[in-house]
Amino acid sequence: MRHTLAFGVAVLVAALSAQPVRAADDGERVLSVAVSQSVDSLSPFLAQRLVAITVHRLIYENLTNYDVRDGRAIPGLATAWTSSPSKLIWTYTIRSNSRWSDGEPVTAEDAAWTFNTMMSDPRAATANGSFTANFRKVTAPDPRTLVIELKKPQATMLALDVPIVPKHQWEKVRNFSSFNNDQKFPIVGNGPFILTDFQVDRFIRLRPNKDFWRGAPHFDELVLTYYKDGDAAVAALRKGEVSFVPGLTPAQASALSRTERIKVNDAPGRRFLALATNPGARSQDGQRFGSGHRALLDPGVRKALFHATDRRTIVEKVFRGHAVEGAGYIPPRFTPYFWKPPAGQRIGYEPGKAAELLDQAGYRRKGNGKRRDKNGRPLEFRVLCHATDPNDKAIGRYLQEWWGRLGIGLQLDCRDNVSDPWLSGDYDLAFDGWSVSPDPDFVLSIHTCAALPATARDTGSTDNFICDRRFDELYAKQSVEYDAPQRAELVKKMQSRLYDTGYLNILAYPNAVEAYRTDQIASITTMPESGGNIWGQDGYWSWWSAKPAAGAGAGASGQPSAAAVLSGMGTALAGAALVAAVIGWRRRATADDRE
């Protein structure tokens, strides 16, 4: 058996070595970024995962952008804006020096069509419908003027994170729920990059938009290369086959920090990691579905699980200090909105209190120490996790230990594809994480009743089926509040409400731990500019600003980029993954699986 296995590996390696390799054109400077997350859709009307949203920020412009220094609103496709005294009519001036990559001019009609399509077709509102739900009317009285009329004031009018698409290309689409924008290349856009090629779970290739109004990017090509295995991505970084790797584990970061020509960036993150409870999957028409555990409908049981989870140990042992202990829903990086429960409200690690709450809920220990309900059924939960994320697995093992002491059974249900059971409500708890933008409206909207799917057959924008009337009332108030301090207080009350319901236990705010090769990237902009992250920014600053080091690129170094290899290898990546599995590499994926 041992000889057969060795022979199989040798054959696979030989086969991979024999594959034709397409190197970048001589002298071309290729910026290759390792990613571990699958693209859910290249349609900005559908995409919710971070990797797809990152691509959309590169190929399409929003009306406004975020300042790289402090996150304030700055011009994007719109150069200026005004509002009526009532704040119900907003007028945007569309820049005159933006063109679609097929040569057509970008006009206000493109923006009006984008918003009107989202307003009239629920299938086009899947990803960002919360931004247009309050729009009454959108018009383009002339090519340079966009007018949005609101039903009531809306605080996000300078933070409409909606990619504007070319009307002349998209008006041909008949079904927005099935059109993924991935069959015809290059994709017509007006951002700093043009998407030229894409293969599922292999690569995304982009070229600079030479006519971008802010100036063209400095590299000749940007390639997002898919690695299911994080250790393989780090190995590729060491060999110079990729330029940048995000989402490092503490061990990887420590090793790379001692490696020549590699710089590790460790910055406060813009995302949270949570343990989410299935509150009973349901649709807006009242139909319930899925197989969530009924015990979790009891607030006392949810609170008991809070008390049975040691967040400090998770930060110290799993993240090894590269994270901050979780509290409220918004990470501390966003100071105006950050909330921590006061001492009297805080649910700390208190196993004794957890046991007391479980007893009160009717789940008492029996002869074998297992907790059972009144009908004798054991209290056991499934926790949905990412099969390739070591953090999920490590935290899951701690939960098995902590909850096991209380007589609770826990089964880790780790999968490559968590979306299917998540959307169908077939989980009890799940590891959850979202990246937060400077304006928190979107990540708040996914917990409103309006985000639930219309029917059990549809896909809503809900995160995990939360529908709480008090939360909705607060969301409605903050959405119309223009006074920044007052709005921040409402957002904090929303976080307090989420905390008290026990539906979400924010475990940690992981740092953005990433690394790049200094012999390929001479400089790159972080966000915020001082001590911020590179991957997953609110905007296109990192990849647009990145400057190649002297001699960078396949033509100069003699090293083909990983994406260049993939382009010629076809199905060879599957073989490479098999080799990785045979020799026992750990697999991991970004924790930003749900944006």
Coordinates of C-alpha atoms in Angstrom, one line a residue:
M1 CA 0.0 0.0 0.0
R2 CA 2.8 2.4 0.9
H3 CA 4.5 1.8 -2.5
T4 CA 1.2 2.2 -4.4
L5 CA 0.6 5.5 -2.7
A6 CA 4.1 6.8 -3.4
F7 CA 3.7 5.7 -7.0
G8 CA 0.4 7.5 -7.3
V9 CA 1.9 10.7 -6.0
A10 CA 4.8 10.4 -8.3
V11 CA 2.5 9.9 -11.3
L12 CA 0.4 12.9 -10.3
V13 CA 3.5 15.1 -9.9
A14 CA 4.9 14.0 -13.2
A15 CA 1.5 14.7 -14.9
L16 CA 1.4 18.1 -13.4
S17 CA 4.9 18.9 -14.4
A18 CA 4.1 17.8 -18.0
Q19 CA 1.3 20.3 -18.3
P20 CA 1.9 23.2 -20.7
V21 CA 2.6 26.4 -18.8
R22 CA 1.5 29.8 -20.1
A23 CA 3.8 32.4 -18.7
A24 CA 2.9 36.1 -18.7
D25 CA 4.1 38.0 -21.8
D26 CA 7.8 39.0 -21.5
G27 CA 8.3 41.9 -19.3
E28 CA 4.7 42.0 -18.0
R29 CA 4.4 42.7 -14.3
V30 CA 1.8 40.3 -12.8
L31 CA 0.3 40.9 -9.3
S32 CA -1.0 37.5 -8.1
V33 CA -3.3 37.3 -5.1
A34 CA -4.1 34.0 -3.4
V35 CA -7.8 33.6 -2.4
S36 CA -9.5 30.7 -0.8
Q37 CA -13.1 31.6 -1.2
S38 CA -15.3 30.6 -4.1
V39 CA -17.1 33.3 -6.1
D40 CA -20.9 33.1 -5.5
S41 CA -21.7 35.2 -8.5
L42 CA -20.1 37.8 -10.8
S43 CA -23.4 39.6 -10.9
P44 CA -23.4 42.6 -8.6
F45 CA -27.2 42.0 -8.2
L46 CA -26.5 38.6 -6.5
A47 CA -23.0 38.6 -5.0
Q48 CA -22.6 38.7 -1.2
R49 CA -19.2 37.0 -0.7
L50 CA -16.2 39.1 -0.1
V51 CA -14.1 37.9 -3.0
A52 CA -16.9 38.7 -5.5
I53 CA -17.6 42.0 -3.9
T54 CA -13.9 42.8 -4.0
V55 CA -14.0 42.1 -7.8
H56 CA -17.0 44.3 -8.3
R57 CA -15.3 47.2 -6.5
L58 CA -12.5 46.8 -9.0
I59 CA -14.6 46.7 -12.2
Y60 CA -17.6 49.0 -11.4
E61 CA -17.9 52.3 -9.7
N62 CA -20.4 53.3 -7.0
L63 CA -21.8 56.8 -6.8
T64 CA -19.4 57.5 -3.9
N65 CA -16.3 56.0 -2.5
Y66 CA -14.7 55.9 1.0
D67 CA -11.6 58.0 1.8
V68 CA -8.7 55.7 2.4
R69 CA -7.6 57.8 5.4
D70 CA -10.8 58.0 7.5
G71 CA -13.6 56.3 5.6
R72 CA -15.6 59.5 4.9
A73 CA -17.6 59.8 1.7
I74 CA -15.7 61.1 -1.3
P75 CA -16.6 61.3 -5.0
G76 CA -16.8 58.1 -7.1
L77 CA -19.0 58.1 -10.2
A78 CA -20.7 61.1 -8.7
T79 CA -18.5 64.3 -8.4
A80 CA -20.9 66.2 -6.2
W81 CA -24.3 65.9 -4.5
T82 CA -27.0 68.0 -2.9
S83 CA -30.2 67.3 -0.9
S84 CA -33.4 69.2 -0.6
P85 CA -34.2 70.8 2.8
S86 CA -36.5 67.9 3.5
K87 CA -33.7 65.4 2.7
L88 CA -36.2 63.6 0.5
I89 CA -34.7 64.6 -2.9
W90 CA -31.0 63.9 -3.6
T91 CA -29.3 65.2 -6.8
Y92 CA -26.0 63.7 -7.9
T93 CA -23.7 65.1 -10.6
I94 CA -22.3 62.3 -12.7
R95 CA -18.7 62.7 -13.8
S96 CA -18.1 63.5 -17.5
N97 CA -14.7 61.8 -17.7
S98 CA -15.9 58.1 -17.1
R99 CA -16.3 55.7 -20.0
W100 CA -17.3 52.1 -20.1
S101 CA -14.5 49.8 -21.2
D102 CA -16.3 49.2 -24.6
G103 CA -16.0 52.9 -25.3
E104 CA -19.5 54.0 -24.5
P105 CA -19.9 57.0 -22.2
V106 CA -21.1 56.5 -18.6
T107 CA -24.3 58.6 -18.0
A108 CA -26.8 59.2 -15.3
E109 CA -29.1 56.9 -17.2
D110 CA -26.9 53.9 -16.3
A111 CA -27.3 54.7 -12.6
A112 CA -31.0 55.3 -12.9
W113 CA -31.5 52.0 -14.7
T114 CA -29.4 50.1 -12.1
F115 CA -31.5 51.5 -9.2
N116 CA -34.9 51.2 -11.0
T117 CA -34.1 47.6 -11.9
M118 CA -33.5 46.8 -8.2
M119 CA -36.7 48.6 -7.3
S120 CA -38.9 46.9 -9.8
D121 CA -37.4 43.3 -9.8
P122 CA -37.0 41.6 -6.5
R123 CA -34.5 39.2 -8.1
A124 CA -32.2 42.1 -8.8
A125 CA -32.4 43.3 -5.2
T126 CA -31.0 40.1 -3.7
A127 CA -27.6 41.5 -2.8
N128 CA -28.2 45.2 -2.0
G129 CA -32.0 45.7 -1.9
S130 CA -31.9 47.4 1.5
F131 CA -30.3 50.4 -0.1
T132 CA -33.2 51.0 -2.6
A133 CA -36.2 49.8 -0.5
N134 CA -36.9 53.4 0.5
F135 CA -36.6 54.9 -3.0
R136 CA -39.7 56.4 -4.4
K137 CA -38.4 57.4 -7.8
V138 CA -35.1 57.6 -9.7
T139 CA -34.7 59.7 -12.8
A140 CA -31.9 61.0 -15.1
P141 CA -33.2 64.4 -16.4
D142 CA -29.9 64.7 -18.4
P143 CA -26.7 62.6 -18.9
R144 CA -24.9 64.3 -16.0
T145 CA -27.7 64.5 -13.5
L146 CA -29.2 61.7 -11.3
V147 CA -32.2 62.5 -9.0
I148 CA -33.3 60.1 -6.3
E149 CA -36.6 60.8 -4.5
L150 CA -37.1 59.0 -1.2
K151 CA -40.2 58.0 0.7
K152 CA -38.6 59.1 4.0
P153 CA -35.2 60.4 4.9
Q154 CA -32.3 57.9 4.5
A155 CA -29.0 58.1 6.3
T156 CA -27.1 56.0 3.7
M157 CA -27.4 58.3 0.7
L158 CA -23.6 58.9 0.7
A159 CA -22.9 55.2 1.3
L160 CA -24.9 53.5 -1.4
D161 CA -22.7 50.4 -1.9
V162 CA -24.3 49.5 -5.2
P163 CA -22.1 49.0 -8.3
I164 CA -23.5 50.9 -11.2
V165 CA -23.7 48.7 -14.3
P166 CA -23.9 49.7 -18.1
K167 CA -27.5 49.8 -19.1
H168 CA -26.7 48.9 -22.8
Q169 CA -25.2 45.6 -21.6
W170 CA -27.5 44.6 -18.8
E171 CA -30.9 45.6 -20.2
K172 CA -30.7 42.4 -22.2
V173 CA -30.8 40.2 -19.1
R174 CA -34.2 38.5 -18.6
N175 CA -33.7 36.6 -15.3
F176 CA -31.6 38.3 -12.7
S177 CA -31.7 35.4 -10.3
S178 CA -29.9 33.1 -12.8
F179 CA -27.6 35.4 -14.7
N180 CA -24.2 35.2 -13.2
N181 CA -22.3 37.5 -15.6
D182 CA -19.6 34.9 -16.2
Q183 CA -20.0 33.8 -19.8
K184 CA -18.8 36.7 -21.9
F185 CA -15.4 38.3 -21.4
P186 CA -14.1 40.9 -21.1
I187 CA -16.8 42.2 -18.8
V188 CA -17.7 45.8 -19.6
G189 CA -17.1 48.0 -16.6
N190 CA -15.7 51.5 -15.7
G191 CA -13.6 50.8 -12.7
P192 CA -9.7 50.7 -12.5
F193 CA -9.6 47.1 -13.8
I194 CA -11.3 45.1 -16.6
L195 CA -12.2 41.5 -15.8
T196 CA -10.9 39.5 -18.8
D197 CA -11.2 35.8 -17.7
F198 CA -12.6 33.6 -15.0
Q199 CA -12.7 29.9 -14.2
V200 CA -14.6 28.7 -11.2
D201 CA -12.4 27.9 -8.2
R202 CA -9.3 28.5 -10.4
F203 CA -8.6 32.1 -11.2
I204 CA -10.0 35.6 -11.9
R205 CA -7.9 37.6 -14.4
L206 CA -8.0 41.4 -14.6
R207 CA -6.2 43.9 -16.8
P208 CA -5.8 47.7 -16.0
N209 CA -8.4 50.0 -17.4
K210 CA -6.1 52.5 -19.2
D211 CA -8.9 55.0 -19.4
F212 CA -9.8 55.0 -15.7
W213 CA -10.4 58.6 -14.7
R214 CA -8.2 58.4 -11.5
G215 CA -5.4 56.8 -13.5
A216 CA -4.5 53.3 -14.6
P217 CA -3.2 50.7 -12.1
H218 CA 0.6 50.1 -12.1
F219 CA 0.7 46.3 -12.7
D220 CA 0.1 44.9 -16.1
E221 CA -2.2 42.2 -14.8
L222 CA -4.0 41.3 -11.5
V223 CA -4.8 37.7 -10.9
L224 CA -6.8 36.3 -8.0
T225 CA -5.7 32.7 -7.8
Y226 CA -7.8 30.1 -5.9
Y227 CA -6.1 28.0 -3.3
K228 CA -8.2 25.6 -1.3
D229 CA -5.2 24.9 0.9
G230 CA -3.8 27.8 3.0
D231 CA -0.5 26.1 3.5
A232 CA -0.2 25.6 -0.3
A233 CA -0.8 29.3 -0.8
V234 CA 1.9 30.2 1.8
A235 CA 4.3 27.8 0.0
A236 CA 3.5 29.5 -3.3
L237 CA 4.3 32.9 -1.6
R238 CA 7.6 31.6 -0.4
K239 CA 8.5 30.4 -3.9
G240 CA 7.4 33.7 -5.5
E241 CA 4.5 32.1 -7.4
V242 CA 2.0 34.5 -5.8
S243 CA 2.6 38.0 -4.6
F244 CA 0.1 38.3 -1.7
V245 CA -1.7 35.9 0.7
P246 CA -4.5 37.1 3.1
G247 CA -6.0 35.3 6.1
L248 CA -2.9 33.9 7.7
T249 CA -3.0 31.7 10.7
P250 CA -0.8 32.9 13.7
A251 CA 1.7 30.1 13.0
Q252 CA 2.0 31.1 9.3
A253 CA 2.4 34.7 10.2
S254 CA 5.1 34.0 12.7
A255 CA 7.0 31.9 10.2
L256 CA 6.7 34.3 7.4
S257 CA 7.8 37.3 9.6
R258 CA 11.2 35.7 9.7
T259 CA 11.4 35.1 5.9
E260 CA 13.4 37.3 3.6
R261 CA 11.6 39.4 1.0
I262 CA 8.2 38.9 2.7
K263 CA 6.4 41.5 4.8
V264 CA 3.6 40.5 7.2
N265 CA 0.8 43.1 7.8
D266 CA -1.1 42.6 11.0
A267 CA -3.8 45.2 11.4
P268 CA -7.1 45.6 13.3
G269 CA -9.7 43.8 11.3
R270 CA -13.0 45.1 9.9
R271 CA -14.9 41.9 10.5
F272 CA -16.3 39.8 13.3
L273 CA -16.5 36.0 14.0
A274 CA -19.7 34.9 15.6
L275 CA -21.5 31.7 16.7
A276 CA -24.9 32.2 15.2
T277 CA -28.0 30.4 16.4
N278 CA -30.7 29.1 14.0
P279 CA -33.8 30.9 15.4
G280 CA -36.2 28.8 13.3
A281 CA -35.8 29.3 9.6
R282 CA -38.9 31.0 8.0
S283 CA -40.0 33.0 5.1
Q284 CA -42.0 36.3 4.9
D285 CA -45.1 34.3 3.9
G286 CA -45.0 32.6 7.3
Q287 CA -43.7 29.2 6.2
R288 CA -41.2 27.5 8.5
F289 CA -38.6 25.2 7.1
G290 CA -35.3 23.6 8.0
S291 CA -34.3 21.3 10.8
G292 CA -33.0 23.7 13.5
H293 CA -33.1 22.4 17.1
R294 CA -36.3 23.5 18.8
A295 CA -34.4 24.0 22.1
L296 CA -32.7 27.0 20.6
L297 CA -36.1 28.8 20.4
D298 CA -35.8 29.2 24.2
P299 CA -33.9 32.4 25.1
G300 CA -32.7 30.7 28.3
V301 CA -31.0 27.9 26.4
R302 CA -29.3 30.5 24.1
K303 CA -28.1 32.5 27.1
A304 CA -26.8 29.3 28.7
L305 CA -24.7 28.6 25.6
F306 CA -23.3 32.2 25.9
H307 CA -22.3 31.4 29.5
A308 CA -20.7 28.2 28.4
T309 CA -18.4 29.8 25.8
D310 CA -15.0 31.3 26.9
R311 CA -14.3 34.1 24.4
R312 CA -11.0 35.1 26.1
T313 CA -9.6 31.6 25.7
I314 CA -10.6 31.7 22.0
V315 CA -8.6 34.9 21.5
E316 CA -5.6 33.7 23.4
K317 CA -5.4 30.0 22.3
V318 CA -6.9 30.0 18.8
F319 CA -5.9 33.4 17.5
R320 CA -2.8 33.7 19.8
G321 CA -3.6 37.3 20.4
H322 CA -4.2 38.3 16.8
A323 CA -7.8 39.2 17.6
V324 CA -9.8 41.2 20.1
E325 CA -12.4 39.5 22.4
G326 CA -15.9 39.8 20.9
A327 CA -18.6 42.0 22.4
G328 CA -21.0 44.0 20.2
Y329 CA -21.7 43.4 16.5
I330 CA -19.6 46.3 15.1
P331 CA -15.8 45.8 15.4
P332 CA -13.8 48.3 17.6
R333 CA -12.1 49.7 14.5
F334 CA -15.3 51.6 13.8
T335 CA -15.1 53.7 16.9
P336 CA -18.4 55.7 16.6
Y337 CA -20.5 52.5 16.4
F338 CA -18.6 50.2 18.7
W339 CA -20.6 48.9 21.6
K340 CA -19.6 46.8 24.7
P341 CA -22.2 45.5 27.2
P342 CA -21.9 47.2 30.6
A343 CA -21.0 45.0 33.5
G344 CA -24.6 44.3 34.5
Q345 CA -25.5 43.2 31.0
R346 CA -22.4 41.2 30.1
I347 CA -22.8 37.5 29.6
G348 CA -19.4 36.1 30.7
Y349 CA -18.0 32.6 30.9
E350 CA -19.9 31.1 33.8
P351 CA -20.5 27.4 33.5
G352 CA -22.3 27.3 36.8
K353 CA -24.8 29.9 35.5
A354 CA -25.2 28.0 32.3
A355 CA -26.0 24.8 34.1
E356 CA -28.6 26.6 36.2
L357 CA -30.3 28.1 33.1
L358 CA -30.4 24.7 31.4
D359 CA -32.0 23.2 34.5
Q360 CA -34.6 25.9 34.5
A361 CA -35.3 25.3 30.8
G362 CA -36.1 21.6 31.6
Y363 CA -32.9 20.1 30.3
R364 CA -31.5 18.2 33.3
R365 CA -28.7 15.8 33.7
K366 CA -29.6 12.1 33.8
G367 CA -27.8 9.1 35.0
N368 CA -25.0 9.2 32.4
G369 CA -24.5 12.9 32.9
K370 CA -26.2 13.8 29.6
R371 CA -28.8 16.5 29.6
R372 CA -32.2 15.4 28.3
D373 CA -35.6 17.0 27.7
K374 CA -38.8 15.9 29.4
N375 CA -39.2 13.1 26.8
G376 CA -35.8 11.7 27.4
R377 CA -34.1 13.0 24.2
P378 CA -30.5 14.1 24.7
L379 CA -29.6 17.7 24.2
E380 CA -27.3 17.6 21.2
F381 CA -26.5 20.3 18.7
R382 CA -25.0 20.5 15.2
V383 CA -22.5 23.3 14.5
L384 CA -22.1 24.2 10.9
C385 CA -18.5 25.0 10.1
H386 CA -16.1 25.6 7.1
A387 CA -14.2 22.4 6.4
T388 CA -11.2 24.3 5.3
D389 CA -11.0 26.8 8.2
P390 CA -8.7 25.7 11.0
N391 CA -10.2 28.4 13.3
D392 CA -13.7 26.9 13.0
K393 CA -12.4 23.5 13.9
A394 CA -10.2 24.7 16.8
I395 CA -13.0 26.7 18.3
G396 CA -15.3 23.7 17.7
R397 CA -13.1 21.4 19.7
Y398 CA -13.1 23.9 22.6
L399 CA -16.9 24.0 22.5
Q400 CA -17.1 20.3 22.5
E401 CA -15.1 20.3 25.7
W402 CA -16.9 23.2 27.4
W403 CA -20.4 22.1 26.5
G404 CA -19.6 18.5 27.1
R405 CA -18.8 19.2 30.7
L406 CA -22.4 20.6 31.0
G407 CA -23.9 17.4 29.5
I408 CA -24.5 18.9 26.0
G409 CA -23.6 16.9 22.9
L410 CA -22.0 18.8 20.0
Q411 CA -21.3 17.5 16.5
L412 CA -19.2 19.6 14.1
D413 CA -20.8 19.6 10.7
C414 CA -17.8 20.9 8.6
R415 CA -18.4 21.3 4.9
D416 CA -16.7 22.7 1.8
N417 CA -20.0 24.3 0.9
V418 CA -21.9 25.8 3.9
S419 CA -24.3 27.8 1.8
D420 CA -26.7 25.0 1.0
P421 CA -27.5 23.9 4.6
W422 CA -27.4 27.5 5.7
L423 CA -30.0 28.7 3.1
S424 CA -32.2 25.7 3.8
G425 CA -32.1 26.2 7.5
D426 CA -30.6 22.8 8.1
Y427 CA -28.3 23.7 11.0
D428 CA -28.5 24.3 14.7
L429 CA -25.6 26.8 15.2
A430 CA -23.0 28.0 12.7
F431 CA -19.8 29.9 12.6
D432 CA -20.6 33.3 11.0
G433 CA -18.6 36.3 9.9
W434 CA -19.1 39.5 8.0
S435 CA -16.9 42.3 6.9
V436 CA -18.2 45.7 8.1
S437 CA -18.1 48.9 6.1
P438 CA -17.6 52.4 7.5
D439 CA -21.4 52.8 7.3
P440 CA -22.9 49.7 9.1
D441 CA -26.4 49.9 7.5
F442 CA -26.0 46.8 5.3
V443 CA -24.7 44.4 8.1
L444 CA -27.6 45.6 10.2
S445 CA -30.2 45.2 7.5
I446 CA -29.5 41.4 7.1
H447 CA -31.1 40.8 10.5
T448 CA -34.4 42.6 9.7
C449 CA -37.6 40.8 9.0
A450 CA -37.6 42.4 5.5
A451 CA -34.4 40.4 4.7
L452 CA -36.2 37.0 5.1
P453 CA -36.8 35.2 1.8
A454 CA -40.3 35.9 0.3
T455 CA -41.1 32.2 0.3
A456 CA -39.3 29.0 1.3
R457 CA -38.2 28.6 -2.3
D458 CA -36.6 32.0 -2.5
T459 CA -33.2 33.3 -1.3
G460 CA -33.4 36.5 0.8
S461 CA -30.6 38.7 2.1
T462 CA -31.0 37.4 5.6
D463 CA -28.0 36.2 7.5
N464 CA -29.5 33.6 9.7
F465 CA -33.3 34.2 9.7
I466 CA -33.5 36.7 12.6
C467 CA -36.8 38.6 12.7
D468 CA -37.2 40.7 15.8
R469 CA -39.7 43.6 15.9
R470 CA -37.8 45.7 18.4
F471 CA -34.6 45.4 16.3
D472 CA -36.6 46.4 13.2
E473 CA -38.0 49.5 15.0
L474 CA -34.5 50.6 15.9
Y475 CA -33.2 49.9 12.4
A476 CA -36.0 52.0 10.9
K477 CA -35.1 54.9 13.3
Q478 CA -31.3 54.8 12.5
S479 CA -31.9 54.7 8.8
V480 CA -33.6 58.1 8.8
E481 CA -31.3 59.8 11.4
Y482 CA -28.9 62.3 9.9
D483 CA -27.4 63.4 13.2
A484 CA -24.2 61.3 13.4
P485 CA -24.0 61.0 17.3
Q486 CA -27.8 60.2 17.6
R487 CA -27.6 57.6 14.8
A488 CA -24.6 56.0 16.5
E489 CA -26.6 55.7 19.7
L490 CA -29.4 53.9 17.8
V491 CA -26.9 51.5 16.2
K492 CA -25.5 50.7 19.7
K493 CA -29.1 50.0 20.9
M494 CA -29.5 47.6 18.0
Q495 CA -26.3 45.8 19.0
S496 CA -27.6 45.7 22.6
R497 CA -30.8 44.1 21.4
L498 CA -29.0 41.5 19.3
Y499 CA -26.8 40.7 22.3
D500 CA -29.8 40.2 24.6
T501 CA -31.7 38.0 22.3
G502 CA -28.8 35.5 22.2
Y503 CA -29.1 34.8 18.5
L504 CA -25.5 35.9 17.9
N505 CA -22.5 35.4 20.2
I506 CA -19.7 37.6 18.8
L507 CA -16.6 35.5 19.7
A508 CA -13.8 37.7 18.4
Y509 CA -12.7 40.5 16.0
P510 CA -9.9 38.8 14.1
N511 CA -7.0 40.9 12.9
A512 CA -6.3 41.2 9.2
V513 CA -3.1 39.1 9.1
E514 CA -1.6 39.0 5.6
A515 CA 1.7 39.0 3.8
Y516 CA 3.2 40.0 0.5
R517 CA 6.5 39.7 -1.4
T518 CA 8.6 42.9 -1.3
D519 CA 10.5 41.8 -4.4
Q520 CA 7.3 41.9 -6.3
I521 CA 5.3 44.7 -4.6
A522 CA 7.3 47.8 -3.8
S523 CA 4.4 49.7 -2.1
I524 CA 0.7 49.2 -1.5
T525 CA -1.9 51.3 0.3
T526 CA -3.6 50.0 3.4
M527 CA -7.0 51.1 4.6
P528 CA -7.0 53.1 6.8
E529 CA -3.8 54.4 5.4
S530 CA -2.2 54.3 8.8
G531 CA -2.0 50.7 10.1
G532 CA -4.9 49.3 8.1
N533 CA -5.6 46.2 6.0
I534 CA -4.8 45.3 2.4
W535 CA -7.3 42.6 1.5
G536 CA -11.1 43.3 1.5
Q537 CA -10.9 47.1 1.6
D538 CA -13.9 49.4 1.1
G539 CA -12.9 50.5 -2.3
Y540 CA -10.1 49.6 -4.8
W541 CA -7.2 51.4 -3.1
S542 CA -4.8 48.5 -2.4
W543 CA -4.7 46.9 -5.9
W544 CA -5.1 50.2 -7.8
S545 CA -2.2 51.8 -5.8
A546 CA 0.2 48.8 -5.8
K547 CA 3.5 49.5 -7.4
P548 CA 5.8 46.7 -8.8
A549 CA 9.2 46.3 -7.4
A550 CA 12.2 46.6 -9.7
G551 CA 12.3 43.4 -11.8
A552 CA 8.9 42.2 -10.7
G553 CA 6.8 40.0 -13.1
A554 CA 7.2 36.8 -14.9
G555 CA 9.2 38.2 -17.7
A556 CA 11.8 39.7 -15.3
S557 CA 12.1 37.0 -12.7
G558 CA 11.6 33.9 -14.8
Q559 CA 8.9 32.7 -12.4
P560 CA 5.5 32.3 -14.1
S561 CA 2.6 33.5 -11.9
A562 CA 0.3 30.9 -10.3
A563 CA -2.5 32.1 -12.4
A564 CA -0.4 31.8 -15.6
V565 CA 0.2 28.2 -14.6
L566 CA -3.5 27.6 -14.0
S567 CA -4.5 29.1 -17.3
G568 CA -2.5 26.5 -19.2
M569 CA -3.1 23.6 -16.9
G570 CA -6.8 23.3 -17.3
T571 CA -7.9 20.6 -14.9
A572 CA -4.4 20.2 -13.3
L573 CA -5.5 22.1 -10.2
A574 CA -7.7 19.2 -9.2
G575 CA -4.6 17.0 -9.4
A576 CA -2.6 19.4 -7.4
A577 CA -5.3 19.5 -4.7
L578 CA -5.2 15.7 -4.6
V579 CA -1.5 15.7 -4.2
A580 CA -1.9 18.1 -1.3
A581 CA -4.5 15.8 0.3
V582 CA -2.3 12.8 -0.1
I583 CA 0.7 14.3 1.6
G584 CA -1.5 15.6 4.4
W585 CA -1.5 19.4 4.0
R586 CA -4.0 21.2 6.2
R587 CA -6.8 22.9 4.3
R588 CA -8.3 26.2 5.2
A589 CA -10.5 28.9 3.8
T590 CA -11.0 32.6 4.6
A591 CA -13.4 33.2 7.4
D592 CA -15.0 35.9 5.2
D593 CA -17.2 33.2 3.6
R594 CA -20.4 35.3 3.8
E595 CA -18.8 38.8 3.3

